[in-house]
Each structure stands twice: as C-alpha cells, then as structure tokens.
mmCIF file of N, CA and C in Angstrom:
data_model
loop_
_atom_site.group_PDB
_atom_site.id
_atom_site.type_symbol
_atom_site.label_atom_id
_atom_site.label_comp_id
_atom_site.label_asym_id
_atom_site.label_seq_id
_atom_site.Cartn_x
_atom_site.Cartn_y
_atom_site.Cartn_z
ATOM 1 N N MET T 295 59.492 -38.928 39.629
ATOM 2 C CA MET T 295 59.154 -37.536 39.831
ATOM 3 C C MET T 295 57.932 -36.958 40.689
ATOM 4 N N THR T 296 57.176 -37.775 41.072
ATOM 5 C CA THR T 296 56.190 -37.329 42.011
ATOM 6 C C THR T 296 57.075 -37.340 43.108
ATOM 7 N N GLU T 297 57.536 -38.155 43.717
ATOM 8 C CA GLU T 297 58.818 -38.386 45.111
ATOM 9 C C GLU T 297 59.272 -36.784 45.573
ATOM 10 N N LEU T 298 60.204 -37.227 44.071
ATOM 11 C CA LEU T 298 61.318 -36.241 43.912
ATOM 12 C C LEU T 298 60.669 -34.698 44.995
ATOM 13 N N SER T 299 59.000 -34.387 43.854
ATOM 14 C CA SER T 299 58.261 -32.915 44.169
ATOM 15 C C SER T 299 57.983 -32.938 45.379
ATOM 16 N N LYS T 300 57.351 -34.361 45.839
ATOM 17 C CA LYS T 300 57.012 -34.078 47.191
ATOM 18 C C LYS T 300 58.132 -34.038 48.049
ATOM 19 N N VAL T 301 58.973 -34.436 48.122
ATOM 20 C CA VAL T 301 60.113 -34.495 49.133
ATOM 21 C C VAL T 301 60.984 -33.093 48.972
ATOM 22 N N THR T 302 61.023 -32.432 47.936
ATOM 23 C CA THR T 302 61.800 -30.985 47.414
ATOM 24 C C THR T 302 60.385 -29.976 47.502
ATOM 25 N N SER T 303 59.260 -30.366 47.495
ATOM 26 C CA SER T 303 58.150 -28.628 47.217
ATOM 27 C C SER T 303 58.483 -28.032 46.013
ATOM 28 N N VAL T 304 59.026 -28.856 45.133
ATOM 29 C CA VAL T 304 59.104 -28.454 43.380
ATOM 30 C C VAL T 304 57.995 -28.909 42.899
ATOM 31 N N SER T 305 57.307 -28.613 42.054
ATOM 32 C CA SER T 305 56.128 -29.320 42.032
ATOM 33 C C SER T 305 57.082 -29.864 40.423
ATOM 34 N N PRO T 306 56.459 -31.368 39.852
ATOM 35 C CA PRO T 306 56.202 -32.057 38.654
ATOM 36 C C PRO T 306 56.881 -31.172 37.660
ATOM 37 N N SER T 307 55.986 -30.094 37.468
ATOM 38 C CA SER T 307 56.075 -29.559 36.046
ATOM 39 C C SER T 307 57.515 -28.484 35.992
ATOM 40 N N GLN T 308 57.931 -27.849 37.216
ATOM 41 C CA GLN T 308 59.158 -27.938 37.234
ATOM 42 C C GLN T 308 60.097 -28.387 37.081
ATOM 43 N N LEU T 309 60.311 -29.775 37.758
ATOM 44 C CA LEU T 309 61.141 -30.372 37.932
ATOM 45 C C LEU T 309 61.147 -31.021 35.671
ATOM 46 N N ARG T 310 60.173 -31.115 35.417
ATOM 47 C CA ARG T 310 60.064 -31.237 33.938
ATOM 48 C C ARG T 310 60.975 -30.531 33.300
ATOM 49 N N TYR T 311 60.463 -29.114 33.769
ATOM 50 C CA TYR T 311 61.259 -28.078 32.767
ATOM 51 C C TYR T 311 62.979 -27.562 32.954
ATOM 52 N N TRP T 312 63.301 -27.803 34.408
ATOM 53 C CA TRP T 312 64.643 -27.965 34.609
ATOM 54 C C TRP T 312 65.064 -29.100 33.998
ATOM 55 N N GLU T 313 64.339 -30.141 33.649
ATOM 56 C CA GLU T 313 65.507 -31.470 33.003
ATOM 57 C C GLU T 313 65.179 -31.024 31.724
ATOM 58 N N ARG T 314 64.464 -30.411 31.239
ATOM 59 C CA ARG T 314 64.799 -30.423 29.811
ATOM 60 C C ARG T 314 65.575 -29.530 29.660
ATOM 61 N N LYS T 315 65.500 -28.013 30.567
ATOM 62 C CA LYS T 315 67.160 -27.443 30.265
ATOM 63 C C LYS T 315 68.587 -27.473 30.289
ATOM 64 N N GLY T 316 68.438 -29.166 31.099
ATOM 65 C CA GLY T 316 70.030 -29.403 31.368
ATOM 66 C C GLY T 316 70.055 -29.219 33.025
ATOM 67 N N PHE T 317 69.586 -28.653 33.597
ATOM 68 C CA PHE T 317 69.653 -28.383 34.289
ATOM 69 C C PHE T 317 69.912 -29.157 35.904
ATOM 70 N N ILE T 318 68.765 -30.789 35.839
ATOM 71 C CA ILE T 318 68.929 -31.356 36.561
ATOM 72 C C ILE T 318 69.052 -32.772 35.055
ATOM 73 N N LYS T 319 69.447 -34.183 36.015
ATOM 74 C CA LYS T 319 69.205 -35.306 35.023
ATOM 75 C C LYS T 319 68.367 -35.779 35.897
ATOM 76 N N SER T 320 67.518 -37.318 34.765
ATOM 77 C CA SER T 320 66.890 -38.270 35.666
ATOM 78 C C SER T 320 67.173 -39.631 35.005
ATOM 79 N N HIS T 321 67.659 -40.685 35.513
ATOM 80 C CA HIS T 321 67.553 -42.331 34.944
ATOM 81 C C HIS T 321 65.995 -42.697 34.588
ATOM 82 N N GLN T 322 66.137 -43.443 33.349
ATOM 83 C CA GLN T 322 64.888 -43.487 32.810
ATOM 84 C C GLN T 322 65.020 -45.498 33.083
ATOM 85 N N ASN T 323 63.702 -46.099 33.637
ATOM 86 C CA ASN T 323 63.733 -47.587 33.309
ATOM 87 C C ASN T 323 63.455 -47.881 31.972
ATOM 88 N N LYS T 324 63.334 -49.185 31.554
ATOM 89 C CA LYS T 324 63.660 -49.539 30.199
ATOM 90 C C LYS T 324 62.544 -49.321 29.108
ATOM 91 N N ASP T 325 61.252 -49.160 29.977
ATOM 92 C CA ASP T 325 60.530 -48.175 29.060
ATOM 93 C C ASP T 325 60.112 -47.071 28.375
ATOM 94 N N ASN T 326 61.393 -46.437 29.354
ATOM 95 C CA ASN T 326 61.396 -44.761 29.621
ATOM 96 C C ASN T 326 59.998 -44.608 30.022
ATOM 97 N N GLN T 327 59.636 -44.783 31.012
ATOM 98 C CA GLN T 327 58.446 -44.206 31.895
ATOM 99 C C GLN T 327 58.401 -43.649 32.720
ATOM 100 N N ASN T 328 59.185 -44.504 33.823
ATOM 101 C CA ASN T 328 59.252 -43.745 35.281
ATOM 102 C C ASN T 328 60.406 -42.752 34.722
ATOM 103 N N HIS T 329 61.075 -41.381 35.650
ATOM 104 C CA HIS T 329 61.927 -41.114 35.974
ATOM 105 C C HIS T 329 62.512 -41.693 37.720
ATOM 106 N N TYR T 330 63.608 -41.810 37.443
ATOM 107 C CA TYR T 330 64.601 -41.748 38.690
ATOM 108 C C TYR T 330 65.947 -40.848 38.859
ATOM 109 N N PHE T 331 65.823 -40.353 40.113
ATOM 110 C CA PHE T 331 66.595 -38.912 40.653
ATOM 111 C C PHE T 331 67.828 -39.715 41.534
ATOM 112 N N ASP T 332 68.851 -39.426 41.757
ATOM 113 C CA ASP T 332 69.383 -40.104 43.009
ATOM 114 C C ASP T 332 69.324 -38.842 43.831
ATOM 115 N N ILE T 333 70.082 -39.128 44.600
ATOM 116 C CA ILE T 333 70.860 -38.538 45.795
ATOM 117 C C ILE T 333 71.473 -37.268 45.202
ATOM 118 N N TYR T 334 71.860 -37.010 44.732
ATOM 119 C CA TYR T 334 72.681 -36.362 44.015
ATOM 120 C C TYR T 334 71.701 -35.219 43.601
ATOM 121 N N THR T 335 71.017 -35.314 42.917
ATOM 122 C CA THR T 335 69.722 -34.662 41.882
ATOM 123 C C THR T 335 69.020 -33.824 42.719
ATOM 124 N N MET T 336 68.406 -34.790 43.969
ATOM 125 C CA MET T 336 68.175 -34.948 44.975
ATOM 126 C C MET T 336 68.399 -32.979 45.852
ATOM 127 N N LEU T 337 69.436 -33.036 46.171
ATOM 128 C CA LEU T 337 70.333 -32.659 46.425
ATOM 129 C C LEU T 337 70.419 -31.008 45.776
ATOM 130 N N GLN T 338 70.119 -31.025 44.522
ATOM 131 C CA GLN T 338 70.856 -30.543 43.182
ATOM 132 C C GLN T 338 69.037 -29.135 43.554
ATOM 133 N N VAL T 339 68.186 -30.085 43.358
ATOM 134 C CA VAL T 339 67.013 -29.673 43.450
ATOM 135 C C VAL T 339 67.071 -28.816 44.544
ATOM 136 N N VAL T 340 67.295 -29.294 45.788
ATOM 137 C CA VAL T 340 66.463 -28.854 47.439
ATOM 138 C C VAL T 340 67.779 -27.121 47.029
ATOM 139 N N THR T 341 68.453 -27.123 46.734
ATOM 140 C CA THR T 341 70.185 -25.951 46.438
ATOM 141 C C THR T 341 69.332 -25.061 45.554
ATOM 142 N N ILE T 342 68.747 -25.034 44.248
ATOM 143 C CA ILE T 342 68.233 -24.536 43.664
ATOM 144 C C ILE T 342 66.968 -23.579 44.158
ATOM 145 N N LYS T 343 66.266 -24.377 44.683
ATOM 146 C CA LYS T 343 65.057 -23.822 45.541
ATOM 147 C C LYS T 343 65.568 -23.222 46.349
ATOM 148 N N TYR T 344 66.280 -23.836 47.097
ATOM 149 C CA TYR T 344 66.777 -22.109 47.874
ATOM 150 C C TYR T 344 67.242 -21.134 47.403
ATOM 151 N N PHE T 345 67.997 -21.629 46.836
ATOM 152 C CA PHE T 345 68.619 -20.014 45.686
ATOM 153 C C PHE T 345 67.167 -18.970 45.204
ATOM 154 N N LEU T 346 65.936 -19.616 44.484
ATOM 155 C CA LEU T 346 64.784 -19.385 43.982
ATOM 156 C C LEU T 346 64.441 -18.830 45.161
ATOM 157 N N ASP T 347 64.448 -19.236 46.020
ATOM 158 C CA ASP T 347 63.508 -18.905 47.356
ATOM 159 C C ASP T 347 64.365 -17.281 47.851
ATOM 160 N N GLN T 348 65.389 -17.408 47.477
ATOM 161 C CA GLN T 348 66.064 -15.975 48.078
ATOM 162 C C GLN T 348 65.882 -14.588 47.174
ATOM 163 N N GLY T 349 65.160 -15.305 45.896
ATOM 164 C CA GLY T 349 64.551 -14.236 44.652
ATOM 165 C C GLY T 349 65.984 -14.541 43.644
ATOM 166 N N LEU T 350 66.747 -15.103 43.335
ATOM 167 C CA LEU T 350 67.026 -15.525 42.574
ATOM 168 C C LEU T 350 66.976 -15.923 41.205
ATOM 169 N N THR T 351 67.254 -15.309 40.104
ATOM 170 C CA THR T 351 66.340 -16.184 38.896
ATOM 171 C C THR T 351 66.930 -17.294 38.954
ATOM 172 N N LEU T 352 65.882 -18.360 37.543
ATOM 173 C CA LEU T 352 66.130 -19.916 37.853
ATOM 174 C C LEU T 352 68.259 -19.781 36.934
ATOM 175 N N GLN T 353 68.136 -19.099 36.608
ATOM 176 C CA GLN T 353 69.688 -19.614 35.978
ATOM 177 C C GLN T 353 70.532 -19.095 36.965
ATOM 178 N N ALA T 354 70.512 -17.808 37.880
ATOM 179 C CA ALA T 354 71.493 -17.894 38.832
ATOM 180 C C ALA T 354 71.504 -18.517 39.682
ATOM 181 N N ALA T 355 70.324 -18.936 40.130
ATOM 182 C CA ALA T 355 69.837 -20.559 41.221
ATOM 183 C C ALA T 355 70.954 -21.988 40.804
ATOM 184 N N VAL T 356 70.913 -21.820 39.691
ATOM 185 C CA VAL T 356 71.764 -23.099 39.176
ATOM 186 C C VAL T 356 73.138 -23.038 38.725
ATOM 187 N N ASP T 357 73.576 -21.905 38.569
ATOM 188 C CA ASP T 357 74.745 -21.042 38.526
ATOM 189 C C ASP T 357 75.637 -21.334 39.967
ATOM 190 N N HIS T 358 74.677 -20.536 40.893
ATOM 191 C CA HIS T 358 74.947 -20.334 42.331
ATOM 192 C C HIS T 358 74.937 -22.329 42.999
ATOM 193 N N GLU T 359 74.323 -22.787 42.437
ATOM 194 C CA GLU T 359 74.523 -24.747 42.928
ATOM 195 C C GLU T 359 75.368 -25.115 42.563
ATOM 196 N N LYS T 360 76.155 -24.555 40.973
ATOM 197 C CA LYS T 360 76.980 -25.110 40.307
ATOM 198 C C LYS T 360 78.312 -25.005 41.041
ATOM 199 N N LYS T 361 78.435 -23.713 41.163
ATOM 200 C CA LYS T 361 79.506 -23.201 42.047
ATOM 201 C C LYS T 361 79.831 -23.812 43.512
ATOM 202 N N ARG T 362 78.534 -23.998 44.378
ATOM 203 C CA ARG T 362 78.338 -25.045 45.600
ATOM 204 C C ARG T 362 79.053 -26.048 45.546
ATOM 205 N N HIS T 363 78.549 -26.612 44.206
ATOM 206 C CA HIS T 363 79.385 -28.207 44.400
ATOM 207 C C HIS T 363 80.435 -28.378 43.836
ATOM 208 N N GLN T 364 81.003 -27.145 43.595
ATOM 209 C CA GLN T 364 82.827 -27.172 43.272
ATOM 210 C C GLN T 364 83.460 -26.700 44.663
ATOM 211 N N VAL T 365 83.192 -25.814 45.000
ATOM 212 C CA VAL T 365 82.914 -26.054 46.336
ATOM 213 C C VAL T 365 83.475 -26.579 47.505
ATOM 214 N N SER T 366 82.269 -27.794 47.363
ATOM 215 C CA SER T 366 82.003 -29.601 48.062
ATOM 216 C C SER T 366 82.886 -29.852 47.885
ATOM 217 N N ARG T 367 82.392 -29.991 47.220
ATOM 218 C CA ARG T 367 84.153 -31.119 46.060
ATOM 219 C C ARG T 367 85.421 -30.858 46.600
ATOM 220 N N LEU T 368 85.912 -29.681 46.227
ATOM 221 C CA LEU T 368 87.074 -29.002 47.019
ATOM 222 C C LEU T 368 87.173 -29.840 48.305
ATOM 223 N N PHE T 369 86.211 -29.111 49.278
ATOM 224 C CA PHE T 369 86.776 -29.015 50.638
ATOM 225 C C PHE T 369 86.510 -30.703 51.078
ATOM 226 N N HIS T 370 85.816 -31.735 50.189
ATOM 227 C CA HIS T 370 85.746 -33.216 50.217
ATOM 228 C C HIS T 370 87.150 -33.296 50.111
ATOM 229 N N THR T 371 87.900 -32.799 48.363
ATOM 230 C CA THR T 371 89.259 -33.501 49.124
ATOM 231 C C THR T 371 90.046 -32.949 50.128
ATOM 232 N N PHE T 372 89.864 -32.453 50.583
ATOM 233 C CA PHE T 372 90.432 -31.377 51.849
ATOM 234 C C PHE T 372 90.491 -32.401 52.901
ATOM 235 N N LEU T 373 89.389 -32.638 52.821
ATOM 236 C CA LEU T 373 88.895 -33.436 53.995
ATOM 237 C C LEU T 373 89.814 -34.962 54.317
ATOM 238 N N MET T 374 89.557 -35.546 52.537
ATOM 239 C CA MET T 374 90.489 -36.835 52.842
ATOM 240 C C MET T 374 91.638 -36.526 52.226
ATOM 241 N N LYS T 375 92.250 -35.851 51.915
ATOM 242 C CA LYS T 375 93.909 -35.424 51.557
ATOM 243 C C LYS T 375 94.930 -34.628 52.590
ATOM 244 N N GLY T 376 94.110 -33.747 53.192
ATOM 245 C CA GLY T 376 94.545 -32.514 53.742
ATOM 246 C C GLY T 376 94.737 -33.085 55.008
ATOM 247 N N ILE T 377 93.635 -33.661 55.765
ATOM 248 C CA ILE T 377 94.049 -33.842 56.859
ATOM 249 C C ILE T 377 94.801 -35.540 57.401
ATOM 250 N N ARG T 378 95.988 -35.153 58.448
ATOM 251 C CA ARG T 378 97.031 -36.331 58.388
ATOM 252 C C ARG T 378 96.639 -37.163 59.164
ATOM 253 N N LYS T 379 96.070 -37.196 60.735
ATOM 254 C CA LYS T 379 95.482 -37.734 61.823
ATOM 255 C C LYS T 379 94.381 -36.596 62.003
ATOM 256 N N ILE T 380 94.277 -37.109 63.137
ATOM 257 C CA ILE T 380 92.528 -36.610 64.343
ATOM 258 C C ILE T 380 92.806 -37.902 65.404
ATOM 259 N N GLU T 381 92.962 -37.120 66.207
ATOM 260 C CA GLU T 381 93.535 -37.644 67.893
ATOM 261 C C GLU T 381 93.014 -37.133 69.006
ATOM 262 N N LEU T 382 92.028 -38.083 69.829
ATOM 263 C CA LEU T 382 91.386 -37.535 70.902
ATOM 264 C C LEU T 382 92.339 -37.777 72.308
ATOM 265 N N VAL T 383 92.795 -36.312 72.641
ATOM 266 C CA VAL T 383 93.510 -35.705 73.610
ATOM 267 C C VAL T 383 92.890 -35.290 75.103
ATOM 268 N N ASP T 384 91.684 -35.294 74.759
ATOM 269 C CA ASP T 384 91.148 -35.526 76.425
ATOM 270 C C ASP T 384 89.785 -35.212 75.750
ATOM 271 N N LYS T 385 88.973 -34.961 76.827
ATOM 272 C CA LYS T 385 87.262 -35.532 77.088
ATOM 273 C C LYS T 385 87.035 -34.620 76.278
ATOM 274 N N GLY T 386 86.730 -34.692 75.321
ATOM 275 C CA GLY T 386 85.795 -33.370 74.142
ATOM 276 C C GLY T 386 87.021 -32.600 73.799
ATOM 277 N N VAL T 387 88.089 -33.116 73.584
ATOM 278 C CA VAL T 387 89.151 -32.010 72.611
ATOM 279 C C VAL T 387 89.712 -33.150 71.819
ATOM 280 N N ILE T 388 90.032 -32.696 70.857
ATOM 281 C CA ILE T 388 90.589 -33.358 69.651
ATOM 282 C C ILE T 388 91.043 -32.416 68.632
ATOM 283 N N LYS T 389 92.771 -33.253 68.527
ATOM 284 C CA LYS T 389 93.928 -32.676 67.927
ATOM 285 C C LYS T 389 93.751 -33.447 66.289
ATOM 286 N N ILE T 390 94.112 -31.784 65.723
ATOM 287 C CA ILE T 390 93.610 -32.161 64.127
ATOM 288 C C ILE T 390 95.431 -32.257 63.400
ATOM 289 N N ASP T 391 95.961 -32.820 62.716
ATOM 290 C CA ASP T 391 97.287 -32.713 62.400
ATOM 291 C C ASP T 391 96.864 -32.621 60.862
ATOM 292 N N LEU T 392 96.918 -31.462 60.587
ATOM 293 C CA LEU T 392 97.053 -30.953 59.184
ATOM 294 C C LEU T 392 98.399 -30.902 58.184
ATOM 295 N N GLY T 393 99.978 -31.412 58.923
ATOM 296 C CA GLY T 393 100.846 -31.999 57.517
ATOM 297 C C GLY T 393 101.373 -30.280 57.960
ATOM 298 N N PRO T 394 102.608 -30.722 57.205
ATOM 299 C CA PRO T 394 103.600 -29.261 57.060
ATOM 300 C C PRO T 394 103.586 -28.432 55.917
ATOM 301 N N LEU T 395 104.212 -27.165 56.519
ATOM 302 C CA LEU T 395 103.868 -26.237 55.467
ATOM 303 C C LEU T 395 104.708 -26.306 54.521
ATOM 304 N N ALA T 396 104.029 -25.505 53.359
ATOM 305 C CA ALA T 396 104.729 -26.305 52.009
ATOM 306 C C ALA T 396 105.880 -25.064 51.867
ATOM 307 N N ASP T 397 106.114 -23.989 52.790
ATOM 308 C CA ASP T 397 107.697 -23.211 52.493
ATOM 309 C C ASP T 397 108.623 -23.947 53.493
ATOM 310 N N ASP T 398 108.131 -24.612 54.348
ATOM 311 C CA ASP T 398 108.818 -24.593 56.233
ATOM 312 C C ASP T 398 108.461 -26.075 56.208
ATOM 313 N N PRO T 399 108.715 -27.315 55.618
ATOM 314 C CA PRO T 399 108.853 -28.548 56.018
ATOM 315 C C PRO T 399 108.962 -28.953 57.709
ATOM 316 N N GLU T 400 109.677 -28.215 57.976
ATOM 317 C CA GLU T 400 109.627 -28.343 59.271
ATOM 318 C C GLU T 400 109.264 -28.202 60.883
ATOM 319 N N GLN T 401 108.147 -27.787 60.233
ATOM 320 C CA GLN T 401 106.830 -26.916 60.498
ATOM 321 C C GLN T 401 105.546 -27.219 60.211
ATOM 322 N N LYS T 402 104.617 -28.169 61.154
ATOM 323 C CA LYS T 402 102.989 -28.430 60.581
ATOM 324 C C LYS T 402 102.231 -27.303 61.620
ATOM 325 N N VAL T 403 100.689 -27.901 60.830
ATOM 326 C CA VAL T 403 99.756 -27.212 61.448
ATOM 327 C C VAL T 403 99.483 -28.025 62.180
ATOM 328 N N GLU T 404 98.537 -27.657 63.628
ATOM 329 C CA GLU T 404 97.569 -28.407 63.936
ATOM 330 C C GLU T 404 96.533 -27.698 64.830
ATOM 331 N N ALA T 405 95.197 -27.985 64.512
ATOM 332 C CA ALA T 405 94.303 -27.390 65.102
ATOM 333 C C ALA T 405 93.588 -28.304 66.580
ATOM 334 N N THR T 406 92.762 -27.592 67.237
ATOM 335 C CA THR T 406 92.367 -27.974 68.338
ATOM 336 C C THR T 406 91.391 -27.828 68.270
ATOM 337 N N VAL T 407 90.086 -28.720 68.523
ATOM 338 C CA VAL T 407 88.639 -28.702 68.991
ATOM 339 C C VAL T 407 88.588 -29.043 69.756
ATOM 340 N N THR T 408 87.322 -28.360 70.470
ATOM 341 C CA THR T 408 86.671 -28.638 71.787
ATOM 342 C C THR T 408 85.223 -28.837 71.465
ATOM 343 N N ALA T 409 84.439 -29.499 72.785
ATOM 344 C CA ALA T 409 83.609 -29.425 72.659
ATOM 345 C C ALA T 409 82.349 -28.692 72.837
ATOM 346 N N ALA T 410 83.272 -27.183 72.856
ATOM 347 C CA ALA T 410 82.674 -25.836 73.053
ATOM 348 C C ALA T 410 82.476 -25.718 71.546
ATOM 349 N N GLY T 411 83.437 -26.065 70.698
ATOM 350 C CA GLY T 411 83.190 -25.230 69.401
ATOM 351 C C GLY T 411 84.526 -24.333 69.399
ATOM 352 N N GLN T 412 85.303 -24.120 69.920
ATOM 353 C CA GLN T 412 86.322 -23.413 69.808
ATOM 354 C C GLN T 412 87.590 -23.882 69.059
ATOM 355 N N VAL T 413 88.089 -23.458 68.210
ATOM 356 C CA VAL T 413 89.061 -24.210 67.122
ATOM 357 C C VAL T 413 90.127 -22.924 67.713
ATOM 358 N N LYS T 414 91.486 -23.832 67.802
ATOM 359 C CA LYS T 414 92.927 -23.349 67.678
ATOM 360 C C LYS T 414 93.777 -24.103 66.653
ATOM 361 N N LEU T 415 94.321 -22.669 65.654
ATOM 362 C CA LEU T 415 95.419 -23.291 64.995
ATOM 363 C C LEU T 415 96.922 -23.281 65.265
ATOM 364 N N ASN T 416 97.762 -23.965 65.515
ATOM 365 C CA ASN T 416 98.815 -23.676 66.054
ATOM 366 C C ASN T 416 99.689 -24.044 65.176
ATOM 367 N N LEU T 417 101.075 -23.428 65.256
ATOM 368 C CA LEU T 417 102.221 -24.341 64.234
ATOM 369 C C LEU T 417 103.088 -24.912 65.276
ATOM 370 N N CYS T 418 104.186 -26.085 64.996
ATOM 371 C CA CYS T 418 104.350 -26.672 65.722
ATOM 372 C C CYS T 418 106.126 -27.286 64.731
ATOM 373 N N ARG T 419 106.734 -27.609 65.600
ATOM 374 C CA ARG T 419 107.869 -28.024 64.638
ATOM 375 C C ARG T 419 107.440 -29.563 64.840
ATOM 376 N N GLN T 420 107.710 -30.046 63.388
ATOM 377 C CA GLN T 420 107.963 -31.235 63.137
ATOM 378 C C GLN T 420 109.250 -32.272 64.272
ATOM 379 N N PRO T 421 108.724 -33.616 64.304
ATOM 380 C CA PRO T 421 109.731 -34.031 65.028
ATOM 381 C C PRO T 421 110.902 -34.888 64.511
ATOM 382 N N ALA T 422 112.077 -34.138 64.672
ATOM 383 C CA ALA T 422 113.448 -34.623 63.799
ATOM 384 C C ALA T 422 113.194 -36.457 63.400
ATOM 385 N N LYS T 423 113.177 -36.126 62.141
ATOM 386 C CA LYS T 423 113.505 -37.710 61.458
ATOM 387 C C LYS T 423 114.616 -38.365 61.641
ATOM 388 N N ASP T 424 114.637 -39.472 62.210
ATOM 389 C CA ASP T 424 115.955 -40.270 62.024
ATOM 390 C C ASP T 424 116.484 -41.142 60.933
#
C-alpha cells in the first residue's frame, strides 16, 4: 500500500478507505498482512485521483473511472477485432483496412494515417472474389 501511495500520490488512509468502500481491490499474502495491488488497480487509483482533482466527489470520480474503463475495454475490442490489416504503403504512411460495410459488403473502409498525423477515411470497392 505504501508503494501504491508513493506512485499515485494518494495517501494510504485514502487507499484503505477506498478499499473498504469496494472502489479498489487488493490481494493479500497468506498471513493477510501485506496488501498487493495489480497494475489495473494502480490505473484505477490514478484515474480516480485525476477526477477528484478536477473537483468531482469520490462517488462521481469512481463512476467516471468505471465508464472510462468500459470505453477502454470496448476500444480494445475494436482494435483487436475491427482492424483487418495494417500495412506500410510509403515511408511514414500506413493504410488500415477496417473491413466491409455492414449494409454494403462490396465496399470496405480504409484509413490512411501519415507521420504528420493526418487521418483520412475512404470507401473502397472490395476486390471481386473468384
């Protein structure tokens, strides 16, 4: 708990309170003496503290953190399942195949991203399948 407190700038007493309220969870050793926190909990604490620093109440900060986590999980799913192919097409330019349109499978969406940070979305005809 001391280490988590040092890393996140949240006092040990606050961390204990948050744990008692069920906002965060720790793992304990066999003797139930030391509390261990995983990386997910560290991110939770940092995010809750960020929202507290923005003036939210503790409950509102926890609620915002839960929403942020849900969005993050769904975005991760998009990254893992929604992106079909990424290829380097030119120095500093990648093309990302996002797959066919749901209502028109003969067209697909491609994103082009440049090293300068420009992003363009394009509709492209799918190649005919033989």
